[in-house]
Amino acid sequence: MPFVPSEAPAPTRTRARLLLTGGLLALLGGTVALALVISSATGPDRADPPSATPTTTPTPAPNDSVDPADTAPATVEPSMSAIPPPANLPVVDYAAAPGGFPADPDPMSTVRLREGLHPTAKVGAYDAPGGKPRAFLAPTLAGVPLTVPIVERRSGWAGVLLPSANRTLAWVPPGNWKTVALRDQLVVERKTFRLTWFRDDKPVQTWRTTLGTRETPTPLGRTFVLGRSALVGNVYANTDVFALGAVPDDPDAVPAGLRGAHIGLHTWYNDDTLGENVTDGCIRITKSGQRKLLEEIIPGTSLVVVDKLPAATPGPLTRD
């Protein structure tokens, strides 16, 4: 959810606001869905964040050296039965997720999440394997095909990152979902303003970033790419944006017109603020970097925000 600093030039003072209505997804300045509704407002703010609406989903290049861990059969555990979920439970959508779900047990882990879960029908989302149903996950979220990364498996159940929440899991019982292989991972370091793209656990490219302010920080922990969308205007350099599963840690800290939006990953109409904390929580990178990721990254790919990696980020820093 990018925001342009109040002292920015006039063009950056126009805030794109995504509305969550019908099949629309709102992002801090973006949209995720089949359609985008944008209204403009002038005034001192930053710039708004992106949203996600899948247009063309990139297909990762063939893997020449497949990690045995990606192909080894999973250990079979006795399956734990599920309580049938009541039909009146909420369906997780672009608004804040329902409560009652457990915290991510290892939110700062930078271990790649290798599989995503895609519901093939509406499935119950529970607070534990064999636990209480809290909501439903549908095959699409606001019109976007939903893939959530699998964090853990237990007794036939899959623990997945919950959309529209931060550092939170939901447990899904066996049936009515399929897995999607995830080869990529994005890691953002807040202290060094770096985003590194990894494929098959090897660094591919690193870019300088612009991140959230002290009042609206880019949320720490692991989240994922929800989808992509195109936004009207040149603020985003005529380049699609990614909507993430994450939301602002403090929804009341963002401008009123951006509440209900998601954190986004996108570019900006200039690179003047790279290396600075000026957004409402969104992650900005260069235009060429964003376009490269749009070619390569698929929905469900994990993105982890840390203060700093324990070792120096490998690989060269891309300047453009």
CSV table of C-alpha atoms in Angstrom, one decimal:
chain,number,residue,atom,x,y,z
A,1,MET,CA,0.0,0.0,0.0
A,2,PRO,CA,2.1,2.7,-1.2
A,3,PHE,CA,1.5,6.3,-0.1
A,4,VAL,CA,3.2,9.3,-1.4
A,5,PRO,CA,4.8,11.7,1.1
A,6,SER,CA,3.0,14.9,1.6
A,7,GLU,CA,5.9,16.9,0.3
A,8,ALA,CA,5.9,14.9,-2.9
A,9,PRO,CA,5.2,16.6,-6.2
A,10,ALA,CA,1.5,17.2,-7.1
A,11,PRO,CA,1.1,14.0,-9.2
A,12,THR,CA,1.8,11.8,-6.2
A,13,ARG,CA,-0.9,13.6,-4.2
A,14,THR,CA,-3.6,11.7,-6.0
A,15,ARG,CA,-4.6,8.7,-4.1
A,16,ALA,CA,-6.1,5.7,-5.9
A,17,ARG,CA,-8.7,4.1,-3.8
A,18,LEU,CA,-9.9,0.6,-4.4
A,19,LEU,CA,-13.4,-0.2,-3.4
A,20,LEU,CA,-14.5,-3.7,-2.2
A,21,THR,CA,-17.9,-4.0,-3.8
A,22,GLY,CA,-19.3,-6.8,-5.9
A,23,GLY,CA,-16.4,-8.7,-7.4
A,24,LEU,CA,-13.8,-6.0,-6.5
A,25,LEU,CA,-10.9,-6.2,-4.2
A,26,ALA,CA,-9.4,-3.2,-2.4
A,27,LEU,CA,-5.8,-2.8,-1.7
A,28,LEU,CA,-4.0,0.1,0.0
A,29,GLY,CA,-4.1,1.8,-3.3
A,30,GLY,CA,-4.9,-1.2,-5.4
A,31,THR,CA,-7.5,-3.7,-6.5
A,32,VAL,CA,-7.7,-7.5,-6.7
A,33,ALA,CA,-10.4,-8.9,-8.9
A,34,LEU,CA,-12.0,-9.0,-12.3
A,35,ALA,CA,-12.6,-5.3,-12.1
A,36,LEU,CA,-11.2,-2.1,-10.5
A,37,VAL,CA,-13.1,0.8,-9.2
A,38,ILE,CA,-10.9,3.8,-8.5
A,39,SER,CA,-11.9,7.2,-7.1
A,40,SER,CA,-9.5,10.0,-6.8
A,41,ALA,CA,-9.0,12.3,-3.9
A,42,THR,CA,-6.5,15.1,-3.5
A,43,GLY,CA,-4.8,16.1,-0.4
A,44,PRO,CA,-1.7,15.4,1.6
A,45,ASP,CA,-1.0,11.7,1.7
A,46,ARG,CA,1.4,9.3,0.2
A,47,ALA,CA,0.4,7.3,-2.7
A,48,ASP,CA,-1.9,4.4,-2.5
A,49,PRO,CA,-1.0,0.8,-2.6
A,50,PRO,CA,-1.7,-1.8,-5.3
A,51,SER,CA,-4.2,-4.5,-5.6
A,52,ALA,CA,-4.3,-7.9,-7.1
A,53,THR,CA,-6.3,-9.2,-10.0
A,54,PRO,CA,-4.9,-12.1,-11.9
A,55,THR,CA,-4.6,-11.3,-15.6
A,56,THR,CA,-2.0,-13.7,-17.0
A,57,THR,CA,-0.5,-16.1,-14.6
A,58,PRO,CA,3.2,-16.7,-15.3
A,59,THR,CA,4.3,-20.3,-15.7
A,60,PRO,CA,7.6,-20.9,-13.9
A,61,ALA,CA,10.4,-22.1,-16.1
A,62,PRO,CA,11.2,-25.9,-16.0
A,63,ASN,CA,13.3,-26.9,-13.0
A,64,ASP,CA,16.5,-28.4,-14.2
A,65,SER,CA,17.6,-29.6,-10.8
A,66,VAL,CA,14.6,-30.8,-8.8
A,67,ASP,CA,15.1,-30.9,-5.1
A,68,PRO,CA,14.3,-34.4,-3.8
A,69,ALA,CA,12.3,-32.8,-1.0
A,70,ASP,CA,9.9,-31.4,-3.6
A,71,THR,CA,9.1,-34.9,-5.0
A,72,ALA,CA,9.5,-37.2,-2.0
A,73,PRO,CA,6.1,-38.7,-0.9
A,74,ALA,CA,4.7,-37.2,2.3
A,75,THR,CA,4.6,-39.3,5.4
A,76,VAL,CA,1.1,-40.7,5.8
A,77,GLU,CA,-0.6,-40.0,9.2
A,78,PRO,CA,-4.0,-41.3,10.3
A,79,SER,CA,-6.5,-38.7,9.2
A,80,MET,CA,-8.5,-36.8,11.8
A,81,SER,CA,-12.2,-36.3,11.1
A,82,ALA,CA,-13.7,-32.9,10.7
A,83,ILE,CA,-16.9,-31.5,12.3
A,84,PRO,CA,-19.2,-30.4,9.5
A,85,PRO,CA,-19.1,-26.6,9.3
A,86,PRO,CA,-22.4,-24.8,9.7
A,87,ALA,CA,-23.7,-23.3,6.5
A,88,ASN,CA,-23.9,-19.8,8.0
A,89,LEU,CA,-20.2,-19.5,8.6
A,90,PRO,CA,-18.6,-16.5,6.9
A,91,VAL,CA,-16.5,-16.9,3.7
A,92,VAL,CA,-13.1,-15.4,3.9
A,93,ASP,CA,-13.0,-12.5,1.5
A,94,TYR,CA,-11.1,-9.2,1.0
A,95,ALA,CA,-12.4,-7.7,4.3
A,96,ALA,CA,-10.7,-8.5,7.6
A,97,ALA,CA,-10.7,-12.3,8.2
A,98,PRO,CA,-12.9,-13.7,11.0
A,99,GLY,CA,-11.3,-14.2,14.4
A,100,GLY,CA,-10.6,-17.4,16.3
A,101,PHE,CA,-7.8,-18.7,14.2
A,102,PRO,CA,-4.4,-19.6,15.6
A,103,ALA,CA,-1.2,-17.6,15.2
A,104,ASP,CA,1.4,-18.6,12.7
A,105,PRO,CA,3.8,-20.7,14.8
A,106,ASP,CA,6.9,-19.5,13.0
A,107,PRO,CA,5.9,-16.2,11.3
A,108,MET,CA,9.5,-15.0,10.7
A,109,SER,CA,10.7,-18.2,9.1
A,110,THR,CA,12.4,-17.8,5.7
A,111,VAL,CA,12.1,-21.5,4.8
A,112,ARG,CA,10.4,-21.6,1.4
A,113,LEU,CA,6.8,-22.8,1.5
A,114,ARG,CA,6.9,-25.4,-1.3
A,115,GLU,CA,3.2,-26.1,-1.8
A,116,GLY,CA,0.0,-24.1,-2.1
A,117,LEU,CA,-3.6,-25.2,-1.5
A,118,HIS,CA,-6.2,-24.3,-4.0
A,119,PRO,CA,-9.8,-25.1,-3.0
A,120,THR,CA,-11.8,-26.9,-5.7
A,121,ALA,CA,-15.0,-26.3,-3.8
A,122,LYS,CA,-16.0,-24.3,-0.7
A,123,VAL,CA,-14.0,-25.9,2.2
A,124,GLY,CA,-14.2,-25.4,6.0
A,125,ALA,CA,-11.4,-23.4,7.7
A,126,TYR,CA,-10.8,-24.6,11.2
A,127,ASP,CA,-8.8,-23.5,14.3
A,128,ALA,CA,-7.0,-26.8,14.6
A,129,PRO,CA,-7.0,-30.3,13.0
A,130,GLY,CA,-10.3,-31.8,14.2
A,131,GLY,CA,-11.1,-28.4,15.8
A,132,LYS,CA,-13.8,-25.8,15.5
A,133,PRO,CA,-14.8,-24.6,12.0
A,134,ARG,CA,-14.5,-20.8,11.9
A,135,ALA,CA,-15.1,-19.9,8.2
A,136,PHE,CA,-15.0,-21.1,4.7
A,137,LEU,CA,-12.4,-20.8,2.0
A,138,ALA,CA,-13.8,-20.6,-1.5
A,139,PRO,CA,-12.1,-21.4,-4.8
A,140,THR,CA,-12.0,-17.7,-5.6
A,141,LEU,CA,-11.6,-14.6,-3.4
A,142,ALA,CA,-13.3,-11.5,-4.9
A,143,GLY,CA,-13.2,-13.2,-8.3
A,144,VAL,CA,-9.5,-14.1,-8.1
A,145,PRO,CA,-8.5,-17.9,-8.0
A,146,LEU,CA,-7.3,-18.5,-4.5
A,147,THR,CA,-4.1,-20.3,-3.7
A,148,VAL,CA,-2.8,-20.2,-0.1
A,149,PRO,CA,0.6,-21.5,0.9
A,150,ILE,CA,0.8,-24.6,3.1
A,151,VAL,CA,2.8,-24.1,6.3
A,152,GLU,CA,2.3,-27.5,8.0
A,153,ARG,CA,0.6,-30.8,7.5
A,154,ARG,CA,-0.9,-32.8,10.4
A,155,SER,CA,-3.2,-35.9,10.5
A,156,GLY,CA,-4.2,-35.3,6.8
A,157,TRP,CA,-5.0,-31.7,7.4
A,158,ALA,CA,-3.2,-28.7,5.9
A,159,GLY,CA,-2.3,-25.6,7.9
A,160,VAL,CA,-2.3,-22.6,5.5
A,161,LEU,CA,-1.7,-18.9,5.7
A,162,LEU,CA,-5.0,-17.2,6.1
A,163,PRO,CA,-5.9,-14.4,3.6
A,164,SER,CA,-6.9,-11.0,4.9
A,165,ALA,CA,-5.1,-11.5,8.2
A,166,ASN,CA,-1.5,-11.2,9.4
A,167,ARG,CA,0.6,-14.0,10.8
A,168,THR,CA,-2.4,-16.3,11.1
A,169,LEU,CA,-3.1,-19.9,10.1
A,170,ALA,CA,-6.3,-21.8,9.2
A,171,TRP,CA,-6.5,-25.6,9.1
A,172,VAL,CA,-8.2,-27.3,6.2
A,173,PRO,CA,-9.4,-31.0,6.3
A,174,PRO,CA,-8.7,-33.5,3.5
A,175,GLY,CA,-10.9,-33.2,0.4
A,176,ASN,CA,-12.0,-30.6,-2.1
A,177,TRP,CA,-8.6,-29.0,-2.7
A,178,LYS,CA,-5.5,-29.6,-4.7
A,179,THR,CA,-1.9,-28.6,-4.3
A,180,VAL,CA,0.1,-26.2,-6.4
A,181,ALA,CA,3.9,-26.4,-6.6
A,182,LEU,CA,5.6,-23.2,-5.4
A,183,ARG,CA,9.2,-22.7,-6.5
A,184,ASP,CA,9.6,-19.0,-5.6
A,185,GLN,CA,9.9,-16.9,-2.5
A,186,LEU,CA,10.3,-13.2,-1.9
A,187,VAL,CA,12.1,-11.9,1.1
A,188,VAL,CA,12.0,-8.2,2.2
A,189,GLU,CA,14.5,-6.8,4.6
A,190,ARG,CA,13.2,-3.6,6.3
A,191,LYS,CA,16.5,-2.3,7.7
A,192,THR,CA,18.4,-2.6,4.4
A,193,PHE,CA,15.4,-1.8,2.1
A,194,ARG,CA,16.0,-4.9,0.0
A,195,LEU,CA,13.7,-7.4,-1.7
A,196,THR,CA,15.3,-10.6,-2.9
A,197,TRP,CA,13.6,-13.1,-5.2
A,198,PHE,CA,14.6,-16.7,-4.7
A,199,ARG,CA,13.8,-19.6,-7.0
A,200,ASP,CA,14.4,-23.1,-5.7
A,201,ASP,CA,16.1,-21.6,-2.7
A,202,LYS,CA,18.7,-19.8,-4.8
A,203,PRO,CA,18.8,-16.0,-5.0
A,204,VAL,CA,17.9,-14.7,-8.5
A,205,GLN,CA,17.8,-11.0,-8.1
A,206,THR,CA,17.6,-8.2,-5.5
A,207,TRP,CA,16.0,-4.8,-5.7
A,208,ARG,CA,16.0,-1.6,-3.5
A,209,THR,CA,12.6,-0.9,-1.9
A,210,THR,CA,10.5,1.8,-0.5
A,211,LEU,CA,8.6,0.7,2.7
A,212,GLY,CA,6.1,1.9,5.3
A,213,THR,CA,6.4,4.7,7.7
A,214,ARG,CA,6.8,4.4,11.5
A,215,GLU,CA,3.1,4.9,11.9
A,216,THR,CA,2.2,2.6,9.0
A,217,PRO,CA,5.0,0.0,8.9
A,218,THR,CA,5.2,-2.8,6.4
A,219,PRO,CA,4.0,-5.7,8.5
A,220,LEU,CA,6.6,-8.2,9.6
A,221,GLY,CA,6.2,-12.0,9.0
A,222,ARG,CA,5.2,-14.2,6.2
A,223,THR,CA,2.3,-13.6,3.8
A,224,PHE,CA,1.8,-14.4,0.2
A,225,VAL,CA,0.9,-13.1,-3.3
A,226,LEU,CA,-2.9,-13.1,-3.5
A,227,GLY,CA,-3.2,-11.9,-7.1
A,228,ARG,CA,-2.5,-9.0,-9.5
A,229,SER,CA,-4.5,-6.2,-11.1
A,230,ALA,CA,-4.0,-3.3,-13.5
A,231,LEU,CA,-4.7,0.2,-12.1
A,232,VAL,CA,-5.6,3.3,-14.2
A,233,GLY,CA,-3.2,6.2,-14.4
A,234,ASN,CA,0.6,6.7,-14.3
A,235,VAL,CA,1.2,6.6,-10.6
A,236,TYR,CA,2.0,2.9,-10.9
A,237,ALA,CA,4.0,3.5,-14.0
A,238,ASN,CA,1.4,1.7,-16.1
A,239,THR,CA,2.5,-1.6,-14.5
A,240,ASP,CA,0.3,-4.2,-12.8
A,241,VAL,CA,0.4,-4.5,-9.0
A,242,PHE,CA,0.4,-7.5,-6.7
A,243,ALA,CA,-2.1,-7.6,-3.8
A,244,LEU,CA,-0.7,-9.6,-0.8
A,245,GLY,CA,-2.6,-11.6,1.8
A,246,ALA,CA,-1.4,-9.1,4.4
A,247,VAL,CA,-3.3,-6.1,5.8
A,248,PRO,CA,-2.1,-3.1,7.9
A,249,ASP,CA,-1.2,-4.0,11.4
A,250,ASP,CA,-3.1,-1.0,12.6
A,251,PRO,CA,-6.0,-0.3,10.3
A,252,ASP,CA,-6.8,2.9,12.0
A,253,ALA,CA,-3.4,4.4,11.2
A,254,VAL,CA,-3.9,4.5,7.4
A,255,PRO,CA,-6.0,7.3,5.8
A,256,ALA,CA,-9.7,6.7,6.1
A,257,GLY,CA,-10.1,6.3,2.3
A,258,LEU,CA,-7.7,3.4,2.4
A,259,ARG,CA,-9.1,1.4,5.2
A,260,GLY,CA,-10.1,-2.1,4.2
A,261,ALA,CA,-7.2,-2.3,1.7
A,262,HIS,CA,-4.4,-4.9,1.6
A,263,ILE,CA,-0.7,-4.4,1.5
A,264,GLY,CA,0.6,-4.3,-2.1
A,265,LEU,CA,3.8,-4.9,-4.0
A,266,HIS,CA,4.2,-2.5,-6.9
A,267,THR,CA,6.3,0.0,-8.7
A,268,TRP,CA,6.0,3.8,-8.7
A,269,TYR,CA,6.1,6.6,-11.2
A,270,ASN,CA,9.6,7.5,-10.0
A,271,ASP,CA,12.4,5.9,-7.9
A,272,ASP,CA,13.1,9.0,-5.8
A,273,THR,CA,12.0,7.4,-2.5
A,274,LEU,CA,13.8,4.0,-2.8
A,275,GLY,CA,15.5,3.4,0.5
A,276,GLU,CA,13.0,5.4,2.5
A,277,ASN,CA,10.0,4.8,4.7
A,278,VAL,CA,7.2,6.8,3.1
A,279,THR,CA,4.4,4.3,2.2
A,280,ASP,CA,1.3,3.3,4.1
A,281,GLY,CA,2.7,-0.2,4.3
A,282,CYS,CA,3.1,-1.2,0.7
A,283,ILE,CA,6.4,-2.4,-0.8
A,284,ARG,CA,7.6,-0.4,-3.9
A,285,ILE,CA,10.4,-1.6,-6.2
A,286,THR,CA,11.7,-0.4,-9.6
A,287,LYS,CA,9.5,-0.6,-12.7
A,288,SER,CA,11.8,-3.2,-14.3
A,289,GLY,CA,11.9,-5.2,-11.1
A,290,GLN,CA,8.1,-5.3,-10.8
A,291,ARG,CA,7.7,-6.2,-14.5
A,292,LYS,CA,10.1,-9.1,-14.0
A,293,LEU,CA,8.3,-10.4,-11.0
A,294,LEU,CA,5.0,-10.1,-12.9
A,295,GLU,CA,6.5,-12.4,-15.5
A,296,GLU,CA,7.7,-15.0,-13.0
A,297,ILE,CA,5.7,-15.1,-9.8
A,298,ILE,CA,2.4,-17.0,-9.4
A,299,PRO,CA,-0.4,-16.6,-6.8
A,300,GLY,CA,0.3,-18.4,-3.6
A,301,THR,CA,4.1,-17.5,-3.6
A,302,SER,CA,5.2,-16.7,-0.1
A,303,LEU,CA,6.6,-13.2,0.8
A,304,VAL,CA,8.4,-12.8,4.1
A,305,VAL,CA,9.2,-9.5,5.7
A,306,VAL,CA,12.0,-9.4,8.2
A,307,ASP,CA,14.1,-6.7,9.8
A,308,LYS,CA,17.3,-8.2,8.5
A,309,LEU,CA,18.4,-11.6,7.3
A,310,PRO,CA,21.0,-13.2,9.7
A,311,ALA,CA,23.5,-13.4,6.8
A,312,ALA,CA,24.2,-10.8,4.1
A,313,THR,CA,21.7,-10.9,1.3
A,314,PRO,CA,23.4,-12.9,-1.5
A,315,GLY,CA,23.5,-11.7,-5.1
A,316,PRO,CA,24.0,-8.3,-6.7
A,317,LEU,CA,21.6,-5.4,-6.1
A,318,THR,CA,19.7,-4.5,-9.3
A,319,ARG,CA,19.8,-0.7,-9.8
A,320,ASP,CA,17.1,-0.3,-12.4
